[in-house]
PDB file of C-alpha atoms in Angstrom:
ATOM      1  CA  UNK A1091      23.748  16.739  -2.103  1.00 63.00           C
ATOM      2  CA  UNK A1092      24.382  13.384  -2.016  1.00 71.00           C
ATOM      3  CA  UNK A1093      21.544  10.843  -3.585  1.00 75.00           C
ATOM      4  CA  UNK A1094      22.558   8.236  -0.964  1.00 82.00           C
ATOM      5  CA  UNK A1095      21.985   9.943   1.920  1.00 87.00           C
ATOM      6  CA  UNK A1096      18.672  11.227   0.374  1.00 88.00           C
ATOM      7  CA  UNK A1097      17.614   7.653  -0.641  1.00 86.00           C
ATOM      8  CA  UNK A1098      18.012   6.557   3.210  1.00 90.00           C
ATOM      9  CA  UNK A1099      16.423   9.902   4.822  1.00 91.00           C
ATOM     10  CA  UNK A1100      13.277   8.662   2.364  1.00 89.00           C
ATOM     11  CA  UNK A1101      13.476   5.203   3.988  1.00 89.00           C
ATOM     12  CA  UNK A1102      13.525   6.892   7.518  1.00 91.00           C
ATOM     13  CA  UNK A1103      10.744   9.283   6.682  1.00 90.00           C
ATOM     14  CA  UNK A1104       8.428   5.913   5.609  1.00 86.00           C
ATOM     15  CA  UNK A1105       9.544   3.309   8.034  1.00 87.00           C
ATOM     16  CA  UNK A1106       9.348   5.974  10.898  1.00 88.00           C
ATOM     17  CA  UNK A1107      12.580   4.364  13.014  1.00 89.00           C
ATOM     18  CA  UNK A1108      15.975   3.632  12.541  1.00 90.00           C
ATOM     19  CA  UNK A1109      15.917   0.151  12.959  1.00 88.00           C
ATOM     20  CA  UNK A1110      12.854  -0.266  10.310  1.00 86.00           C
ATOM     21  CA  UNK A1111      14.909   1.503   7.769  1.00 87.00           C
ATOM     22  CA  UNK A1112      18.054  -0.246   8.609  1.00 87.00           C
ATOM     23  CA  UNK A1113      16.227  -3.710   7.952  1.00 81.00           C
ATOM     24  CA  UNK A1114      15.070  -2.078   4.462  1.00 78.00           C
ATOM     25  CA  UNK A1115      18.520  -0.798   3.699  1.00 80.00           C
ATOM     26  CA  UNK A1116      20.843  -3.752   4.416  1.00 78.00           C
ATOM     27  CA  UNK A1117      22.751  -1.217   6.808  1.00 83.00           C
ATOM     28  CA  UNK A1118      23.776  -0.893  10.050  1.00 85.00           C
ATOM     29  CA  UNK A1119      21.391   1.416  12.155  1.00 88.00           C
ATOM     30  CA  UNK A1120      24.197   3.366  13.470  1.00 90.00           C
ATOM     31  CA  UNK A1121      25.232   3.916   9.567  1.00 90.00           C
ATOM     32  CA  UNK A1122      21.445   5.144   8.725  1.00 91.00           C
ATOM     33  CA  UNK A1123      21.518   7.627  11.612  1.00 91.00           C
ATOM     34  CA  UNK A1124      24.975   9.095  10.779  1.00 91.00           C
ATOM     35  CA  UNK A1125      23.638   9.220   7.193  1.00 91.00           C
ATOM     36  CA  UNK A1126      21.216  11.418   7.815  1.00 93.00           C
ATOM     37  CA  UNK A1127      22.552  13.801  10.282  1.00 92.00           C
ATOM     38  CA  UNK A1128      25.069  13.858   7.433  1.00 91.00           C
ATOM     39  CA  UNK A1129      22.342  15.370   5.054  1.00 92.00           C
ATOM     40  CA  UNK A1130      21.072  17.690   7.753  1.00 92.00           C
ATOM     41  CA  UNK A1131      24.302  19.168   7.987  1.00 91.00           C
ATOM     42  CA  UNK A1132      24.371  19.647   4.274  1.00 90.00           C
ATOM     43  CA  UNK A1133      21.181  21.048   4.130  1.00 91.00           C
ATOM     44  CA  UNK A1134      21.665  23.163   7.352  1.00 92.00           C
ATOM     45  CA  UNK A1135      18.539  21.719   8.964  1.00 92.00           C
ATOM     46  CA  UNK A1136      16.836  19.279  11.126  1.00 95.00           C
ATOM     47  CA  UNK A1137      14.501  17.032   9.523  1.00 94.00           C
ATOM     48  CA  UNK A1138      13.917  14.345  12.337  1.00 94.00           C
ATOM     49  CA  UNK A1139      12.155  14.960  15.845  1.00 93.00           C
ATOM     50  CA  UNK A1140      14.300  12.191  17.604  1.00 91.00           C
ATOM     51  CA  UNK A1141      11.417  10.803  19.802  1.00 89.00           C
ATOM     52  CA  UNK A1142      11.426   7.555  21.681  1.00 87.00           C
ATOM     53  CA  UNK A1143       8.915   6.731  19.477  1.00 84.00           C
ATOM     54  CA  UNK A1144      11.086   7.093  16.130  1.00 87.00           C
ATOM     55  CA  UNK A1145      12.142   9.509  13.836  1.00 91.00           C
ATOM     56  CA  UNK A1146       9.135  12.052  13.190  1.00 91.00           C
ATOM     57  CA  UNK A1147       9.956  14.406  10.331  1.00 92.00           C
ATOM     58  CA  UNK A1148       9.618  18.210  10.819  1.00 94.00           C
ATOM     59  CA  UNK A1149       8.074  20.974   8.999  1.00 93.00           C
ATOM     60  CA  UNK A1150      11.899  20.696   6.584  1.00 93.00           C
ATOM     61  CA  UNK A1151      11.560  17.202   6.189  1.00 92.00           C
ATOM     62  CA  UNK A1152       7.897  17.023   5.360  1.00 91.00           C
ATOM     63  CA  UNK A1153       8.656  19.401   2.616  1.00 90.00           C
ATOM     64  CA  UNK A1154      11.771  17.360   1.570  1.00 92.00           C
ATOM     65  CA  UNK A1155       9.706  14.012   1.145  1.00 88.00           C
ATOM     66  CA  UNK A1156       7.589  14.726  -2.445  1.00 84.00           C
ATOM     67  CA  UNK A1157      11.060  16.001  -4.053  1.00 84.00           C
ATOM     68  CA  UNK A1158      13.132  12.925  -2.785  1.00 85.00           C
ATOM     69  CA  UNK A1159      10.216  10.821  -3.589  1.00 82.00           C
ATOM     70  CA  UNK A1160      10.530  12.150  -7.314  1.00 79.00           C
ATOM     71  CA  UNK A1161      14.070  11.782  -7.575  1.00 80.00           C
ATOM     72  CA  UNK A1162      13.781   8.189  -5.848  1.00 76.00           C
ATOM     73  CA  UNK A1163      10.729   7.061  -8.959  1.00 72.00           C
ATOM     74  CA  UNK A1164      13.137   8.983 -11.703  1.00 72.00           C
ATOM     75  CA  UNK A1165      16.024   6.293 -10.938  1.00 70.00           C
ATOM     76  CA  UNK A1166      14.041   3.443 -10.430  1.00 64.00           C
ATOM     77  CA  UNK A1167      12.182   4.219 -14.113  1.00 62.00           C
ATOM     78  CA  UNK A1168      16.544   4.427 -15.455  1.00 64.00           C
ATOM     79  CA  UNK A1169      17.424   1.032 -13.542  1.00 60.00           C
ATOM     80  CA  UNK A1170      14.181  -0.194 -15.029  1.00 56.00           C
ATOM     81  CA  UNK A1171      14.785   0.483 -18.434  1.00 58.00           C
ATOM     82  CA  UNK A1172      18.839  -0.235 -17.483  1.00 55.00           C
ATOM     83  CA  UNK A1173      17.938  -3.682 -16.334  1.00 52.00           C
ATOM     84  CA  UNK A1174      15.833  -4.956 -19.073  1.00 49.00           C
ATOM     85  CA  UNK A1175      18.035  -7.077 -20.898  1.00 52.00           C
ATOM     86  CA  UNK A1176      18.890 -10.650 -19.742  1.00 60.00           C
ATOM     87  CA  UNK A1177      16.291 -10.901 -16.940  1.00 80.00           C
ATOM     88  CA  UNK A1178      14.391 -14.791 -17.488  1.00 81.00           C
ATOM     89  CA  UNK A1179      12.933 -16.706 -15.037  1.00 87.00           C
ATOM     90  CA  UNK A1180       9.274 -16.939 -13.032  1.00 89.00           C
ATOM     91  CA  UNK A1181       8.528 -14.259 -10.771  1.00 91.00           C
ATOM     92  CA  UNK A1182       5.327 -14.854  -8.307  1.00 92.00           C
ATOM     93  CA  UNK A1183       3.906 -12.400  -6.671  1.00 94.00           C
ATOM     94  CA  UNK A1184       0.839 -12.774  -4.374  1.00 92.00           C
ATOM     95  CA  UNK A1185      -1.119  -9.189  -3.756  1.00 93.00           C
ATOM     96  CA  UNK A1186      -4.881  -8.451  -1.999  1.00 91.00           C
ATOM     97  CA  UNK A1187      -7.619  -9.190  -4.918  1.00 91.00           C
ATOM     98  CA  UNK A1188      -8.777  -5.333  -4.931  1.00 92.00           C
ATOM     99  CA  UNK A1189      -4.848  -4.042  -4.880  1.00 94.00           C
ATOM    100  CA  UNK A1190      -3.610  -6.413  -7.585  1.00 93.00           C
ATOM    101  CA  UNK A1191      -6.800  -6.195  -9.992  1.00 91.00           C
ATOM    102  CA  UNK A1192      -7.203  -2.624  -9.750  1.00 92.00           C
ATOM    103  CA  UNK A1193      -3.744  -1.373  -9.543  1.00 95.00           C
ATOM    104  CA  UNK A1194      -1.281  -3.770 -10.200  1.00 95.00           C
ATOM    105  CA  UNK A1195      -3.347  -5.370 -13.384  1.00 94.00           C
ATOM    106  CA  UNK A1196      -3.856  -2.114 -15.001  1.00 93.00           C
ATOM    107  CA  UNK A1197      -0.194  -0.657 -14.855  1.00 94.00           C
ATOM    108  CA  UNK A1198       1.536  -3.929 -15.043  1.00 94.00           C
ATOM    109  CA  UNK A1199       2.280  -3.243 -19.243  1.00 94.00           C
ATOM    110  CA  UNK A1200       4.799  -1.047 -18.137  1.00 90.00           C
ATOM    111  CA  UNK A1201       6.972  -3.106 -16.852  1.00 92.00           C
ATOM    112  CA  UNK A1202       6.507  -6.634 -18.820  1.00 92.00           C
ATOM    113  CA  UNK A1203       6.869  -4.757 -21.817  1.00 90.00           C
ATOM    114  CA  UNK A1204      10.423  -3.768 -20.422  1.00 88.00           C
ATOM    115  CA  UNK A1205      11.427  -7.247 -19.588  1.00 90.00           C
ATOM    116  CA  UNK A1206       9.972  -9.609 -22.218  1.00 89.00           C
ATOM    117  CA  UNK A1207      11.348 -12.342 -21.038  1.00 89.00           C
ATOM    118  CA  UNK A1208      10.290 -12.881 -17.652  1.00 90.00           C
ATOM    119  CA  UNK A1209       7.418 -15.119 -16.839  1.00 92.00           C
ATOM    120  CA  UNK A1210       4.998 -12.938 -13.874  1.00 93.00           C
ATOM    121  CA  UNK A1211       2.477 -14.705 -11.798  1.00 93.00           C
ATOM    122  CA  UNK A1212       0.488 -12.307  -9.883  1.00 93.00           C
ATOM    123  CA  UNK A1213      -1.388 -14.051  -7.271  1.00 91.00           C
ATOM    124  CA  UNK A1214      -4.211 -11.710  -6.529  1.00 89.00           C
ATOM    125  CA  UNK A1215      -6.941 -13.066  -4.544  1.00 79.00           C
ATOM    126  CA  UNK A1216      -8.925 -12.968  -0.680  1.00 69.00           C
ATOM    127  CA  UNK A1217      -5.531 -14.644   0.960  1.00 69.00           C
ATOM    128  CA  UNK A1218      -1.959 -14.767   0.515  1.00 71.00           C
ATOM    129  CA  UNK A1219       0.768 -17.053  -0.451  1.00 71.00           C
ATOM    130  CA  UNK A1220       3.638 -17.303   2.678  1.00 74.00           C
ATOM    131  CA  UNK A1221       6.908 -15.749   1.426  1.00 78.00           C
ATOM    132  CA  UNK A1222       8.664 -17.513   4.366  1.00 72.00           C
ATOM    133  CA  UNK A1223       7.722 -20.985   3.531  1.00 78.00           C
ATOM    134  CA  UNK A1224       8.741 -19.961  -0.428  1.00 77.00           C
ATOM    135  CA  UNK A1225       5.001 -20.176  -1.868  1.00 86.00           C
ATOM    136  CA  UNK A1226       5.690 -16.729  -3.705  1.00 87.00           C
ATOM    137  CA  UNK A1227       9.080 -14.809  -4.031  1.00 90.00           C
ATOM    138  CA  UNK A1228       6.986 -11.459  -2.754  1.00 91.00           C
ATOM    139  CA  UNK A1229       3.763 -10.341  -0.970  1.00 92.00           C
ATOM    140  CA  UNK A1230       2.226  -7.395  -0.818  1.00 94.00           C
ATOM    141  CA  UNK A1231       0.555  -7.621   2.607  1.00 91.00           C
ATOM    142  CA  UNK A1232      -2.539  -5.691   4.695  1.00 91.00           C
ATOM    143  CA  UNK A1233      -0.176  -5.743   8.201  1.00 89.00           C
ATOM    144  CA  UNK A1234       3.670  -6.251   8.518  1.00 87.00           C
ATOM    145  CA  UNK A1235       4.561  -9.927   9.165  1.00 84.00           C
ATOM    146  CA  UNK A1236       6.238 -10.550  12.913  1.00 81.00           C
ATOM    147  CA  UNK A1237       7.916 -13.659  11.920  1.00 81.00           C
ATOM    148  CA  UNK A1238      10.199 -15.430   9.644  1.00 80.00           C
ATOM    149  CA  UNK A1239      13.205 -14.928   7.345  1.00 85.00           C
ATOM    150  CA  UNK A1240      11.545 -12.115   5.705  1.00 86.00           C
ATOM    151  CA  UNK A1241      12.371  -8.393   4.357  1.00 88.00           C
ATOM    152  CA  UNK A1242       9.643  -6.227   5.304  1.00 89.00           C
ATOM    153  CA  UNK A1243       8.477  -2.592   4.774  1.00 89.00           C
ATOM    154  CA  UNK A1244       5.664  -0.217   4.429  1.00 91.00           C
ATOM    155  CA  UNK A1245       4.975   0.221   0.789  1.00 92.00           C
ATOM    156  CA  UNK A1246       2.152   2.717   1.056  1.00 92.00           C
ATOM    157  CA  UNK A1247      -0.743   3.816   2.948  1.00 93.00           C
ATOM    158  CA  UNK A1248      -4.116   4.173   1.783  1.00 95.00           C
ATOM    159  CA  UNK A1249      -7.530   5.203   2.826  1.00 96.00           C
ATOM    160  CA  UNK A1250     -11.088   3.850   2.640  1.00 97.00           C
ATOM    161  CA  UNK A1251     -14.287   5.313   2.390  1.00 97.00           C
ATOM    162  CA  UNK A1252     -18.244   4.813   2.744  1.00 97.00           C
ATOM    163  CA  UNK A1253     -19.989   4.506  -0.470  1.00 98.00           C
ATOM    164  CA  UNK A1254     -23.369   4.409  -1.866  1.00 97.00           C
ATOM    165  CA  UNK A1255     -25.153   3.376  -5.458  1.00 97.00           C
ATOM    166  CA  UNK A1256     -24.916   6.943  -7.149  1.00 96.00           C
ATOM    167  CA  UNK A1257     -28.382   6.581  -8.048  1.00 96.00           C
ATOM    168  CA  UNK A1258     -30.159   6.260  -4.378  1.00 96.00           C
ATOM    169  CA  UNK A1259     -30.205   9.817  -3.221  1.00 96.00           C
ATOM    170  CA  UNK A1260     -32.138   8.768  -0.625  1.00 95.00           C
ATOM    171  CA  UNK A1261     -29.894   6.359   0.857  1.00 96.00           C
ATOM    172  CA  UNK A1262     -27.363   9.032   0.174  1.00 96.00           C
ATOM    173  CA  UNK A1263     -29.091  11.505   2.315  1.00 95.00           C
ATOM    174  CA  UNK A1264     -30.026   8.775   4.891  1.00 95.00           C
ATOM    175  CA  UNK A1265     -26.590   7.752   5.285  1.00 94.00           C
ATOM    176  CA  UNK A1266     -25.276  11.514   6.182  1.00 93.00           C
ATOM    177  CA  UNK A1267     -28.655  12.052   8.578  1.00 92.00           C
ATOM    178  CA  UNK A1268     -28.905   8.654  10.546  1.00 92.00           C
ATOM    179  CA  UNK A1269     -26.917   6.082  11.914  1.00 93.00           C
ATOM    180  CA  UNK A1270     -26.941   3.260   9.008  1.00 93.00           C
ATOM    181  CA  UNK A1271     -27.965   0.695  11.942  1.00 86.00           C
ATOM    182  CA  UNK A1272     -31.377   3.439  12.217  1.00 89.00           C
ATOM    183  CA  UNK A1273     -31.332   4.285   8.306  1.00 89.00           C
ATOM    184  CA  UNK A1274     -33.123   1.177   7.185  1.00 90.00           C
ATOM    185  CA  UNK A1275     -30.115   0.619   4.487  1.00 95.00           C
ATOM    186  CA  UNK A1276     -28.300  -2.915   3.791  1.00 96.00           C
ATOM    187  CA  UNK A1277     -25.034  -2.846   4.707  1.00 97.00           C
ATOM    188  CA  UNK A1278     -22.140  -4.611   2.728  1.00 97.00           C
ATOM    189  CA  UNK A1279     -19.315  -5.926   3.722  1.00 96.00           C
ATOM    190  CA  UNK A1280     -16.824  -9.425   4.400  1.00 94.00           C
ATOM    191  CA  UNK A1281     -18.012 -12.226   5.828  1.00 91.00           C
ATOM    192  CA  UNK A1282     -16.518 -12.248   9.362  1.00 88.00           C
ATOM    193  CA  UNK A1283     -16.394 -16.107   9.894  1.00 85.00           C
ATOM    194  CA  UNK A1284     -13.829 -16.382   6.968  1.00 82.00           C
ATOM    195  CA  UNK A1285     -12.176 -12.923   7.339  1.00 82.00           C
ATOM    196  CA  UNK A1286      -9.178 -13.383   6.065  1.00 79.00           C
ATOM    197  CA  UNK A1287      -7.076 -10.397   7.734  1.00 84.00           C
ATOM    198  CA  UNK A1288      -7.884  -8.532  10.381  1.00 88.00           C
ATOM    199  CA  UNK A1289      -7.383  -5.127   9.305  1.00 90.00           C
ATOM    200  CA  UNK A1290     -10.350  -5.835   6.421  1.00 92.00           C
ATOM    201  CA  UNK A1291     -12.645  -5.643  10.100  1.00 92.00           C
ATOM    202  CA  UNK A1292     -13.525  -1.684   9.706  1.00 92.00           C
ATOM    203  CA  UNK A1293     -17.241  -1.504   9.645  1.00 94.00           C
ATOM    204  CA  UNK A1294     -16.726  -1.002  13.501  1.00 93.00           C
ATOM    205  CA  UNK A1295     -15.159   2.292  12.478  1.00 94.00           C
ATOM    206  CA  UNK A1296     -18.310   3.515  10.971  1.00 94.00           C
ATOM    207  CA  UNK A1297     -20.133   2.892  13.447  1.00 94.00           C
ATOM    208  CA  UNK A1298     -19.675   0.919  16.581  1.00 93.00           C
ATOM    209  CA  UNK A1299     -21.283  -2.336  16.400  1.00 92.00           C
ATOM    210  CA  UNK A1300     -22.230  -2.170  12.801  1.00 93.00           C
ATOM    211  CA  UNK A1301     -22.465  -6.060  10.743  1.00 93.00           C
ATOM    212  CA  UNK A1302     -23.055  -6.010   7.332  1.00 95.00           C
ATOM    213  CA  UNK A1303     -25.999  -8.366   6.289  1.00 94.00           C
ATOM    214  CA  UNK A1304     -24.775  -8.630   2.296  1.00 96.00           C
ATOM    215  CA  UNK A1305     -21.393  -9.771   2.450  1.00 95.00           C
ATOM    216  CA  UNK A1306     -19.241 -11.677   0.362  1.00 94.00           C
ATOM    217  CA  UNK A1307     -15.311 -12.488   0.701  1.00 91.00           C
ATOM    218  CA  UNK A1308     -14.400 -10.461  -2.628  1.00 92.00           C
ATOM    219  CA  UNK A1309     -13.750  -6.946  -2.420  1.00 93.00           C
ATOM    220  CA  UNK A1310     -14.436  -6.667  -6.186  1.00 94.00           C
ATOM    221  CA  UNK A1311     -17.645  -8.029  -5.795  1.00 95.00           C
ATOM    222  CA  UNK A1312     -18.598  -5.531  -3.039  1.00 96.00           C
ATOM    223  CA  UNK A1313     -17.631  -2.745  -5.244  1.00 96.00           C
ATOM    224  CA  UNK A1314     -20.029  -4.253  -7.716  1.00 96.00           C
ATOM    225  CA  UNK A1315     -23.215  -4.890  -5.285  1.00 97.00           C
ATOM    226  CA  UNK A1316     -22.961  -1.220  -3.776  1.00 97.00           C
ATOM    227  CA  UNK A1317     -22.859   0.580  -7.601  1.00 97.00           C
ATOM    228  CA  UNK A1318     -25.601  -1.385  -8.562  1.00 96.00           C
ATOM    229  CA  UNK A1319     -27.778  -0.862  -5.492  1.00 96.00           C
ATOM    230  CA  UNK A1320     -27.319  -3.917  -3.534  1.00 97.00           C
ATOM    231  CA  UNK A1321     -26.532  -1.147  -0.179  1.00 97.00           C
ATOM    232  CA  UNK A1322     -23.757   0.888   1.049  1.00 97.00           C
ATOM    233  CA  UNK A1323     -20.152  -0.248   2.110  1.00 97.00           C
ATOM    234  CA  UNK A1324     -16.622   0.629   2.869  1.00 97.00           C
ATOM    235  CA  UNK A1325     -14.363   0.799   0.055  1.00 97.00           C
ATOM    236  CA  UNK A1326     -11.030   1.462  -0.538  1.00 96.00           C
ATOM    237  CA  UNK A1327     -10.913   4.923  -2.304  1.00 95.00           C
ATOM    238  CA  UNK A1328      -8.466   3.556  -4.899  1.00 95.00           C
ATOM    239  CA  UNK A1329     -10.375   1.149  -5.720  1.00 95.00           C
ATOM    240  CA  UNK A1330     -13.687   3.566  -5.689  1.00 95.00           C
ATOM    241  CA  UNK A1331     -12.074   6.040  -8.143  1.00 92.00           C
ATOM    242  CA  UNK A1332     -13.669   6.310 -11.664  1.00 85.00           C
ATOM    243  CA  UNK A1333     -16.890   4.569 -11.066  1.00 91.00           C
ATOM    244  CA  UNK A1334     -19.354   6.073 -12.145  1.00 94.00           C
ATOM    245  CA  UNK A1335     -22.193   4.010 -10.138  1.00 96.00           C
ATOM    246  CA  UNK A1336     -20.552   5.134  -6.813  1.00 97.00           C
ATOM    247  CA  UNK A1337     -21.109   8.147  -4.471  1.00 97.00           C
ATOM    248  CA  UNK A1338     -18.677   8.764  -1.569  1.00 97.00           C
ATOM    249  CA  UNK A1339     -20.770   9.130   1.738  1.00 96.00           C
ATOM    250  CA  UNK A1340     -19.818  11.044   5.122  1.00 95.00           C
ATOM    251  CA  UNK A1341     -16.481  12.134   3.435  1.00 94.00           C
ATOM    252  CA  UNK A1342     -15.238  13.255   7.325  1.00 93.00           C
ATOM    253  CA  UNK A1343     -15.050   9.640   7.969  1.00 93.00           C
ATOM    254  CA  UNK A1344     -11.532   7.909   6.288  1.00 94.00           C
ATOM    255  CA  UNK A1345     -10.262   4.576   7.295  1.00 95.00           C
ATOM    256  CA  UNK A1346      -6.829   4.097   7.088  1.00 94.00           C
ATOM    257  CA  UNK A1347      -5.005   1.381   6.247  1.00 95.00           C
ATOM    258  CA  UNK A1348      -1.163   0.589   5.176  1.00 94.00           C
ATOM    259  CA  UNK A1349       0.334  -2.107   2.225  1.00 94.00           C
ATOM    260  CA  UNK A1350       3.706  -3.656   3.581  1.00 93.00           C
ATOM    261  CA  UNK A1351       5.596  -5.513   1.390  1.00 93.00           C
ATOM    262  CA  UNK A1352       7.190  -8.972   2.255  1.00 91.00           C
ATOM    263  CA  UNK A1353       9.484 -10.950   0.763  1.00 90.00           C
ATOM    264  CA  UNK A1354      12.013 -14.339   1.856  1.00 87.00           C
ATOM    265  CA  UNK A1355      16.070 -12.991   2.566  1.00 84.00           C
ATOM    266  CA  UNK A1356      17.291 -15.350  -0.059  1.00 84.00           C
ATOM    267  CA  UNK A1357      15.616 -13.625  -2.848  1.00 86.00           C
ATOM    268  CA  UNK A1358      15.907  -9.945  -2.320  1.00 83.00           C
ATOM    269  CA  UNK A1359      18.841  -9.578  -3.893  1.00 83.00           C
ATOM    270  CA  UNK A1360      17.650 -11.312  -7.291  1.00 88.00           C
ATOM    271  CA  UNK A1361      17.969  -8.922 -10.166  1.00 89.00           C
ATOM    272  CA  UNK A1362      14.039  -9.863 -11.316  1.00 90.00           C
ATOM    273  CA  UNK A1363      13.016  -9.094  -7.503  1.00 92.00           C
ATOM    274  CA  UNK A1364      14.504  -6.306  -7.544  1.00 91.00           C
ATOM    275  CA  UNK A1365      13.389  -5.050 -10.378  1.00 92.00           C
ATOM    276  CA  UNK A1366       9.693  -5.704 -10.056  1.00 93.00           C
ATOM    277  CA  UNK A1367      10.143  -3.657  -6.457  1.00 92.00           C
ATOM    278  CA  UNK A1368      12.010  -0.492  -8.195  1.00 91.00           C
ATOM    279  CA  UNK A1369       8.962  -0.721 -10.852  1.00 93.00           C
ATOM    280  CA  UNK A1370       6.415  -0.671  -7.966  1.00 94.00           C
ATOM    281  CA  UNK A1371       7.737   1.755  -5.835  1.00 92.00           C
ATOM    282  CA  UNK A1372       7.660   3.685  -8.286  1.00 91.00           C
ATOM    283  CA  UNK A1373       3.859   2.922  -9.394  1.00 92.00           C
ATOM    284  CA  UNK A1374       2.857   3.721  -6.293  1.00 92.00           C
ATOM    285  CA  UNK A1375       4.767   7.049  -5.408  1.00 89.00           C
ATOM    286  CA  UNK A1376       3.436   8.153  -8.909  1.00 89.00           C
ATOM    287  CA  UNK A1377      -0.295   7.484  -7.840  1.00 90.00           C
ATOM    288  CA  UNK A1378       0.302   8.518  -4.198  1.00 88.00           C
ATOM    289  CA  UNK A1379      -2.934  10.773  -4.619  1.00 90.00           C
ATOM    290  CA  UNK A1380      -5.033   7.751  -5.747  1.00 92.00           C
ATOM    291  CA  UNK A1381      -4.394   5.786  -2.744  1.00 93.00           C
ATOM    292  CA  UNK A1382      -4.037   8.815  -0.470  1.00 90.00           C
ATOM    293  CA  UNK A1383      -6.483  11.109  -1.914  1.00 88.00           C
ATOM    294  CA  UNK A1384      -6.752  14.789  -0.210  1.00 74.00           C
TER     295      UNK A1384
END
């Protein structure tokens, strides 16, 4: 089998359409496409529905995904450790405050122990520094830019949940029983007048009509006023996982949401860019159950 043509039927699979993955790629669409109906022939199946709508994988290329995704984080963790020596410069990278503290922060050892040398700035706070007007060689970002000299793609999705302070059982039990507007609970959540991204706007998909009436603009501190009984909120369920003062509420309810990341055409090909990417592709396709839990 060969690796390329299962590296591009993984960037098919994520991006959902030829032309996505063909951005991602650096190829030609027509190349992508005759890529992978190269690999179906190997394999002797079809693993795209060709639909107006894109490429959807089929019951074969569903199952394909998790092994290409393995082999795909195996060779970025060789290039990583291949690429460590002689890499120098400043790398910025700007990243949501509850993505970069909570996952980014924690795993980030990995890779500046690998590449000593480098100088990281991770930007992580409510707002993002513009790739296209150079503020930040990379962005992870909460909806794909439309504009610009950019490189774009889905990095992951991920999925929210509502949560309560583990030790109110009766807001708990309220929560499951009664609207939250009926319930009597404070609800927490962003402050919509300085919103800073749209897709952060999900207490609608709660409930319709729902405002929180304790909000602040950091997701951290959110996290921190629901576990210690300030009311109940949305969370993402990465960023729920571990803490002990939390309690996941109506678990038939999940938001979803996606990460793209973003950076300017002149960089991509810079060996530091590139590494950082390889090392957080494969973060994330390692901890796909964290931000996707079942």
């Amino acid at each position: 089998m060969d690796w390329d043509n299962l590296q591009i039927f993984l960037t098919v699979a994520r991006q959902g359409t030829v032309a996505r993955a063909a951005q991602a790629l650096h190829l030609d669409a027509t190349t992508v496409s005759r890529r992978v109906s190269a690999l179906e022939s190997a394999l002797q199946q079809t693993l795209f529905e060709r639909a107006p709508s894109g490429f959807i994988p089929t019951a074969a290329g569903r199952a394909l995904v998790p092994h290409a995704e393995a082999m795909a984080a195996a060779a970025a963790r060789i290039r990583l450790a291949e690429s460590g020596a002689g890499l120098s410069g400043q790398l910025r990278v700007s990243v949501s405050e509850g993505f970069g503290g909570s996952f980014i922060a924690p795993r980030l050892a990995r890779f500046t122990t690998a590449h000593p040398d480098l100088e990281i700035d991770l930007v992580a706070s409510s707002g993002f520094l513009n790739p296209s007007r150079r503020e930040a060689d990379m962005a992870v970002l909460l909806a794909r830019p439309r504009k610009g000299p950019l490189i774009t793609r889905k990095l992951s999705d991920y999925s929210l949940g509502l949560y309560a302070p583990a030790d109110r059982r009766d807001w708990q039990d309220a929560a499951t029983a009664l609207p939250l507007s009926r319930a009597g609970i404070p609800v927490i959540g962003y402050m919509p007048d300085i919103l800073y991204a749209p897709e952060l706007d999900y207490l609608g998909e709660i409930e319709p009509g729902l405002r929180a009436n304790v909000r602040s603009s950091s997701i951290l501190a959110q996290r921190r006023m629901i576990a210690g009984g300030a009311g109940v909120g949305v969370l993402p369920r990465f960023l729920a996982a571990g803490e002990p003062g939390l309690v996941r509420v109506r678990p038939e309810q999940t938001i979803s949401r996606s990460f793209w990341l973003a950076l300017h055409r002149d960089v991509a090909q810079q060996p530091r860019v590139r590494a950082f990417i390889d090392w957080l592709d494969a973060e994330v396709r390692e901890s796909r159950g964290l931000l996707l839990p079942a």
